Amino acid sequence: MRPYALGAAPAPLLLLTGMVSLQFGSAFAKRLFEETGPAGATLLRLLIAAALLCLLSRPAPRLLRTHWRLLLPYGAVFTVMQFAFYEATSRLPLGVVVTLEFSGPLLLAALTSRRALDRLWVAVAAVGLLVLGGTRGMDDPVGLAASLLTGAALTGYILLGARVGRAVPGGSGLALGISIAAVLALPTAPALGLPSLDVLLRPGVLGTALAVAVLTTVIPFSLEFAALRRMPPRVFAVLSTVEPVIAALVGLALLGEHLSAAQWAAVLCVVTAAVGTAVPSSTAPPDQPPASSDRSPSRKNGVHS
């Protein structure tokens, strides 16, 4: 799927479609856990996604030689983010994990902001996260730790993703970064509990893994790239904040993951805080780019889970 083939579809529709695709893919990945475990699902998703993205963008090998100091940590952070995310979603509802994941980028947004109002938004998000952590069904410390680790890795991924996007042309940076992540996953997955090779190579398992890779990587990234070409970063940031709600609804529809009223309230607290930090101040000079362009609490800068 190439950005120029997406026609004149409205940019917000492209972005929202990409987010829905990402969360549907994450829901299918949870079903894959029954046969492969989180580590196996992560490994297959990274290997297949890397192959597909390299076929689409065909990155030149010289780019890896030239930018390896930037691409190596970029791929490493992506590896951590993926293993932590799938471990978290194997233990906790999808909507809860995505909400907790927002804690890292949201904290980054507050720390890099010059607006006092953003401290209030972080406090709102903190209340939501505290409420979420105290609700029933959240007594899995490994799941909580993995969710927060995903948020920390996502923060680093956003910062590195912006640099990779500026340094490496087209989609080559993303393809090379995920290829490095796939290579790093090869020794990591067995240490985290990998099923036998016979299980990983089953046609049904490979078919599901292919669907997960397409839904969580190829489609979202292609749609997002096309949307960003026609959408102001501020609008992109605001629209991205609905992702925890999408994740919660997809988890409910596909996985039967019911959130309590308190958990829904916590999700909305984080979404409200994310919107607040993404919307620039009305007193900001008009010739400056929106503050959210570099500190958006969205899952990626042309890049996620």
CSV table of C-alpha atoms in Angstrom, one decimal:
chain,number,residue,atom,x,y,z
A,1,MET,CA,0.0,0.0,0.0
A,2,ARG,CA,1.6,3.2,-1.2
A,3,PRO,CA,0.7,6.7,0.1
A,4,TYR,CA,0.1,8.1,-3.5
A,5,ALA,CA,-2.4,5.3,-4.2
A,6,LEU,CA,-4.7,6.4,-1.4
A,7,GLY,CA,-6.4,9.1,-3.5
A,8,ALA,CA,-8.2,12.1,-2.1
A,9,ALA,CA,-9.6,10.4,1.0
A,10,PRO,CA,-9.9,12.9,3.9
A,11,ALA,CA,-6.8,12.9,6.0
A,12,PRO,CA,-8.6,12.4,9.4
A,13,LEU,CA,-10.4,9.4,7.9
A,14,LEU,CA,-7.1,7.9,6.9
A,15,LEU,CA,-5.6,8.4,10.4
A,16,LEU,CA,-8.7,7.0,12.2
A,17,THR,CA,-8.8,4.0,9.9
A,18,GLY,CA,-5.1,3.4,10.6
A,19,MET,CA,-5.8,3.4,14.4
A,20,VAL,CA,-8.7,1.0,14.1
A,21,SER,CA,-6.6,-1.3,11.9
A,22,LEU,CA,-3.8,-1.2,14.6
A,23,GLN,CA,-6.1,-2.1,17.4
A,24,PHE,CA,-7.9,-4.8,15.4
A,25,GLY,CA,-4.5,-6.3,14.7
A,26,SER,CA,-3.6,-6.2,18.3
A,27,ALA,CA,-6.8,-8.0,19.1
A,28,PHE,CA,-5.9,-10.8,16.6
A,29,ALA,CA,-2.5,-10.9,18.2
A,30,LYS,CA,-4.0,-11.7,21.6
A,31,ARG,CA,-5.7,-14.7,20.0
A,32,LEU,CA,-2.4,-15.8,18.5
A,33,PHE,CA,-0.9,-15.9,22.1
A,34,GLU,CA,-2.8,-19.2,22.8
A,35,GLU,CA,-0.5,-21.0,20.3
A,36,THR,CA,2.7,-18.9,20.3
A,37,GLY,CA,2.7,-17.0,23.5
A,38,PRO,CA,3.5,-13.2,23.5
A,39,ALA,CA,7.1,-13.8,22.6
A,40,GLY,CA,6.3,-16.0,19.6
A,41,ALA,CA,3.7,-13.5,18.4
A,42,THR,CA,6.1,-10.6,18.7
A,43,LEU,CA,8.9,-12.5,16.8
A,44,LEU,CA,6.6,-13.5,13.9
A,45,ARG,CA,5.1,-10.0,13.7
A,46,LEU,CA,8.5,-8.3,13.5
A,47,LEU,CA,10.0,-10.7,11.0
A,48,ILE,CA,7.0,-10.5,8.7
A,49,ALA,CA,6.5,-6.8,9.0
A,50,ALA,CA,10.2,-6.2,8.3
A,51,ALA,CA,10.0,-8.3,5.2
A,52,LEU,CA,6.9,-6.5,3.9
A,53,LEU,CA,8.2,-3.0,4.6
A,54,CYS,CA,11.5,-3.8,2.9
A,55,LEU,CA,9.7,-5.1,-0.1
A,56,LEU,CA,7.6,-1.9,-0.2
A,57,SER,CA,10.3,0.7,0.4
A,58,ARG,CA,13.4,-1.2,-0.9
A,59,PRO,CA,15.9,0.7,1.4
A,60,ALA,CA,19.4,1.0,0.0
A,61,PRO,CA,22.0,-0.9,2.2
A,62,ARG,CA,24.2,2.3,2.2
A,63,LEU,CA,21.6,4.0,4.4
A,64,LEU,CA,22.2,1.4,7.1
A,65,ARG,CA,25.9,1.9,6.9
A,66,THR,CA,25.5,5.7,7.0
A,67,HIS,CA,22.9,6.0,9.8
A,68,TRP,CA,23.5,2.9,11.9
A,69,ARG,CA,24.3,4.9,15.0
A,70,LEU,CA,20.7,6.3,14.8
A,71,LEU,CA,19.0,3.2,13.4
A,72,LEU,CA,20.4,0.8,16.0
A,73,PRO,CA,18.9,2.4,19.1
A,74,TYR,CA,15.7,3.1,17.1
A,75,GLY,CA,15.3,-0.6,16.3
A,76,ALA,CA,16.3,-1.6,19.9
A,77,VAL,CA,13.6,0.7,21.4
A,78,PHE,CA,11.1,-0.8,19.0
A,79,THR,CA,12.0,-4.3,20.1
A,80,VAL,CA,11.5,-3.5,23.7
A,81,MET,CA,8.2,-1.7,23.0
A,82,GLN,CA,6.8,-4.7,21.0
A,83,PHE,CA,7.8,-7.4,23.5
A,84,ALA,CA,6.5,-5.3,26.4
A,85,PHE,CA,3.2,-4.5,24.7
A,86,TYR,CA,2.4,-8.1,23.8
A,87,GLU,CA,3.3,-9.3,27.3
A,88,ALA,CA,1.0,-6.6,28.8
A,89,THR,CA,-1.9,-7.4,26.5
A,90,SER,CA,-1.6,-11.1,27.3
A,91,ARG,CA,-2.4,-10.2,30.9
A,92,LEU,CA,-4.6,-7.1,30.9
A,93,PRO,CA,-7.4,-5.7,28.7
A,94,LEU,CA,-6.3,-4.0,25.5
A,95,GLY,CA,-7.9,-0.7,26.4
A,96,VAL,CA,-6.2,-0.6,29.8
A,97,VAL,CA,-2.8,-1.4,28.3
A,98,VAL,CA,-3.1,1.4,25.6
A,99,THR,CA,-4.2,3.8,28.3
A,100,LEU,CA,-1.3,3.0,30.5
A,101,GLU,CA,1.0,3.2,27.4
A,102,PHE,CA,0.0,6.9,27.0
A,103,SER,CA,1.6,7.7,30.4
A,104,GLY,CA,5.1,7.9,28.9
A,105,PRO,CA,4.5,10.3,26.0
A,106,LEU,CA,2.1,12.3,28.1
A,107,LEU,CA,4.8,12.9,30.7
A,108,LEU,CA,7.2,13.8,27.9
A,109,ALA,CA,4.7,16.3,26.6
A,110,ALA,CA,4.5,17.9,30.1
A,111,LEU,CA,8.2,18.0,30.7
A,112,THR,CA,9.0,19.6,27.3
A,113,SER,CA,6.1,22.1,27.5
A,114,ARG,CA,6.4,25.8,28.6
A,115,ARG,CA,2.7,26.0,29.5
A,116,ALA,CA,1.7,25.8,33.1
A,117,LEU,CA,-1.7,24.5,32.0
A,118,ASP,CA,0.0,21.2,30.8
A,119,ARG,CA,0.9,20.5,34.5
A,120,LEU,CA,-2.8,20.4,35.1
A,121,TRP,CA,-3.4,18.0,32.3
A,122,VAL,CA,-0.7,15.7,33.6
A,123,ALA,CA,-2.4,15.8,37.0
A,124,VAL,CA,-5.7,14.8,35.3
A,125,ALA,CA,-4.0,11.9,33.6
A,126,ALA,CA,-2.3,10.9,36.8
A,127,VAL,CA,-5.7,10.7,38.6
A,128,GLY,CA,-6.9,8.6,35.7
A,129,LEU,CA,-3.9,6.2,35.9
A,130,LEU,CA,-4.2,5.9,39.7
A,131,VAL,CA,-7.9,5.1,39.4
A,132,LEU,CA,-7.1,2.6,36.7
A,133,GLY,CA,-4.4,0.9,38.8
A,134,GLY,CA,-6.8,0.6,41.7
A,135,THR,CA,-9.7,-1.0,39.8
A,136,ARG,CA,-10.5,-4.7,39.9
A,137,GLY,CA,-8.7,-6.9,37.4
A,138,MET,CA,-5.5,-4.8,37.7
A,139,ASP,CA,-3.8,-7.1,40.3
A,140,ASP,CA,-1.2,-8.4,37.8
A,141,PRO,CA,2.1,-6.6,38.6
A,142,VAL,CA,3.8,-8.0,35.6
A,143,GLY,CA,1.1,-6.7,33.3
A,144,LEU,CA,1.2,-3.3,34.9
A,145,ALA,CA,5.0,-3.2,34.7
A,146,ALA,CA,5.0,-4.3,31.0
A,147,SER,CA,2.4,-1.6,30.2
A,148,LEU,CA,4.5,1.1,31.8
A,149,LEU,CA,7.6,-0.2,30.1
A,150,THR,CA,5.7,0.0,26.8
A,151,GLY,CA,5.0,3.7,27.5
A,152,ALA,CA,8.6,4.4,28.4
A,153,ALA,CA,9.8,2.7,25.2
A,154,LEU,CA,7.2,4.5,23.2
A,155,THR,CA,8.6,7.8,24.5
A,156,GLY,CA,12.0,6.9,23.2
A,157,TYR,CA,10.6,5.7,20.0
A,158,ILE,CA,8.8,9.0,19.3
A,159,LEU,CA,12.0,11.0,20.0
A,160,LEU,CA,14.2,8.7,17.8
A,161,GLY,CA,11.5,8.4,15.2
A,162,ALA,CA,11.5,12.1,14.6
A,163,ARG,CA,15.3,12.0,14.1
A,164,VAL,CA,15.1,9.0,11.8
A,165,GLY,CA,12.4,10.6,9.7
A,166,ARG,CA,14.6,13.7,9.2
A,167,ALA,CA,17.8,11.7,8.5
A,168,VAL,CA,16.6,8.8,6.3
A,169,PRO,CA,14.5,9.5,3.2
A,170,GLY,CA,11.0,8.0,2.5
A,171,GLY,CA,10.0,4.9,4.3
A,172,SER,CA,13.5,3.5,4.4
A,173,GLY,CA,14.1,4.5,8.0
A,174,LEU,CA,11.1,2.7,9.2
A,175,ALA,CA,11.9,-0.4,7.2
A,176,LEU,CA,15.5,-0.5,8.4
A,177,GLY,CA,14.5,0.2,12.0
A,178,ILE,CA,12.0,-2.7,12.1
A,179,SER,CA,14.5,-4.9,10.3
A,180,ILE,CA,17.0,-4.2,13.1
A,181,ALA,CA,14.2,-4.9,15.7
A,182,ALA,CA,13.5,-8.2,14.0
A,183,VAL,CA,17.2,-9.2,14.2
A,184,LEU,CA,17.3,-8.2,17.9
A,185,ALA,CA,14.2,-10.2,18.5
A,186,LEU,CA,15.7,-13.5,17.3
A,187,PRO,CA,17.8,-14.0,20.5
A,188,THR,CA,15.3,-12.2,22.7
A,189,ALA,CA,12.2,-14.3,22.0
A,190,PRO,CA,13.7,-17.6,23.1
A,191,ALA,CA,14.7,-16.1,26.4
A,192,LEU,CA,11.1,-15.0,27.1
A,193,GLY,CA,9.6,-18.3,26.3
A,194,LEU,CA,9.3,-19.4,22.7
A,195,PRO,CA,7.3,-22.5,21.5
A,196,SER,CA,8.8,-25.1,19.2
A,197,LEU,CA,9.6,-24.3,15.6
A,198,ASP,CA,6.9,-26.7,14.5
A,199,VAL,CA,4.3,-24.5,16.2
A,200,LEU,CA,5.6,-21.2,14.8
A,201,LEU,CA,5.7,-22.7,11.2
A,202,ARG,CA,2.1,-24.0,11.3
A,203,PRO,CA,0.2,-22.6,8.3
A,204,GLY,CA,-2.6,-21.3,10.5
A,205,VAL,CA,-0.1,-19.6,12.8
A,206,LEU,CA,1.8,-18.0,10.0
A,207,GLY,CA,-1.5,-16.8,8.4
A,208,THR,CA,-2.6,-15.1,11.5
A,209,ALA,CA,0.8,-13.6,12.1
A,210,LEU,CA,0.7,-12.2,8.5
A,211,ALA,CA,-2.7,-10.6,9.2
A,212,VAL,CA,-1.3,-9.1,12.4
A,213,ALA,CA,1.8,-7.7,10.7
A,214,VAL,CA,-0.4,-6.2,7.9
A,215,LEU,CA,-3.0,-4.8,10.3
A,216,THR,CA,-0.6,-3.4,12.9
A,217,THR,CA,2.3,-2.2,10.7
A,218,VAL,CA,1.8,-2.0,6.9
A,219,ILE,CA,-1.7,-0.5,6.8
A,220,PRO,CA,-1.4,2.0,9.8
A,221,PHE,CA,2.0,3.3,8.8
A,222,SER,CA,0.9,3.8,5.1
A,223,LEU,CA,-2.3,5.5,6.0
A,224,GLU,CA,-0.6,7.7,8.6
A,225,PHE,CA,2.1,8.7,6.1
A,226,ALA,CA,-0.5,9.8,3.6
A,227,ALA,CA,-2.5,11.6,6.3
A,228,LEU,CA,0.5,13.6,7.6
A,229,ARG,CA,1.1,15.0,4.2
A,230,ARG,CA,-2.2,16.8,4.3
A,231,MET,CA,-2.9,17.2,8.0
A,232,PRO,CA,-1.5,19.8,10.4
A,233,PRO,CA,0.5,18.1,13.2
A,234,ARG,CA,-1.8,19.6,15.8
A,235,VAL,CA,-4.9,17.9,14.3
A,236,PHE,CA,-2.9,14.7,14.0
A,237,ALA,CA,-2.0,14.9,17.7
A,238,VAL,CA,-5.6,15.6,18.8
A,239,LEU,CA,-7.1,12.7,16.7
A,240,SER,CA,-4.5,10.3,18.0
A,241,THR,CA,-5.7,10.8,21.5
A,242,VAL,CA,-8.8,8.7,20.8
A,243,GLU,CA,-6.8,5.6,20.5
A,244,PRO,CA,-7.3,4.3,24.1
A,245,VAL,CA,-11.1,4.5,23.5
A,246,ILE,CA,-10.7,2.7,20.2
A,247,ALA,CA,-8.6,0.0,21.9
A,248,ALA,CA,-11.2,-0.4,24.6
A,249,LEU,CA,-14.1,-0.7,22.1
A,250,VAL,CA,-12.1,-3.2,20.0
A,251,GLY,CA,-11.3,-5.2,23.1
A,252,LEU,CA,-14.9,-5.3,24.0
A,253,ALA,CA,-16.2,-6.2,20.5
A,254,LEU,CA,-13.6,-8.9,19.6
A,255,LEU,CA,-12.3,-10.2,22.9
A,256,GLY,CA,-15.2,-9.6,25.3
A,257,GLU,CA,-13.0,-7.4,27.5
A,258,HIS,CA,-15.5,-5.5,29.6
A,259,LEU,CA,-14.2,-2.4,31.4
A,260,SER,CA,-15.8,-1.2,34.6
A,261,ALA,CA,-17.3,2.3,34.9
A,262,ALA,CA,-14.2,3.4,36.9
A,263,GLN,CA,-11.9,2.0,34.2
A,264,TRP,CA,-13.9,3.9,31.5
A,265,ALA,CA,-13.6,7.1,33.5
A,266,ALA,CA,-9.9,6.6,33.9
A,267,VAL,CA,-9.5,6.0,30.1
A,268,LEU,CA,-11.4,9.3,29.4
A,269,CYS,CA,-9.3,11.2,31.9
A,270,VAL,CA,-6.1,10.2,30.0
A,271,VAL,CA,-7.7,11.0,26.7
A,272,THR,CA,-8.9,14.4,28.0
A,273,ALA,CA,-5.4,15.1,29.3
A,274,ALA,CA,-3.8,14.1,26.0
A,275,VAL,CA,-6.2,16.4,24.0
A,276,GLY,CA,-5.3,19.2,26.4
A,277,THR,CA,-1.6,18.8,25.9
A,278,ALA,CA,-2.0,18.4,22.1
A,279,VAL,CA,-4.0,21.6,21.5
A,280,PRO,CA,-1.6,24.6,21.4
A,281,SER,CA,-2.3,27.7,23.4
A,282,SER,CA,-4.4,30.4,21.7
A,283,THR,CA,-1.8,32.9,22.6
A,284,ALA,CA,1.0,31.1,20.8
A,285,PRO,CA,2.6,33.1,17.9
A,286,PRO,CA,0.9,32.1,14.7
A,287,ASP,CA,4.1,31.6,12.8
A,288,GLN,CA,5.3,28.9,15.2
A,289,PRO,CA,4.6,25.2,14.6
A,290,PRO,CA,2.1,23.6,17.0
A,291,ALA,CA,3.8,22.5,20.2
A,292,SER,CA,2.4,19.1,19.7
A,293,SER,CA,4.4,18.4,16.6
A,294,ASP,CA,7.4,17.2,18.5
A,295,ARG,CA,5.8,16.2,21.8
A,296,SER,CA,2.5,14.7,20.8
A,297,PRO,CA,1.3,11.9,23.1
A,298,SER,CA,0.4,9.9,20.0
A,299,ARG,CA,1.9,6.4,19.6
A,300,LYS,CA,4.3,7.4,16.9
A,301,ASN,CA,5.9,10.1,14.6
A,302,GLY,CA,5.2,8.3,11.4
A,303,VAL,CA,5.7,5.1,13.4
A,304,HIS,CA,3.7,2.1,17.3
A,305,SER,CA,2.8,-0.9,18.8
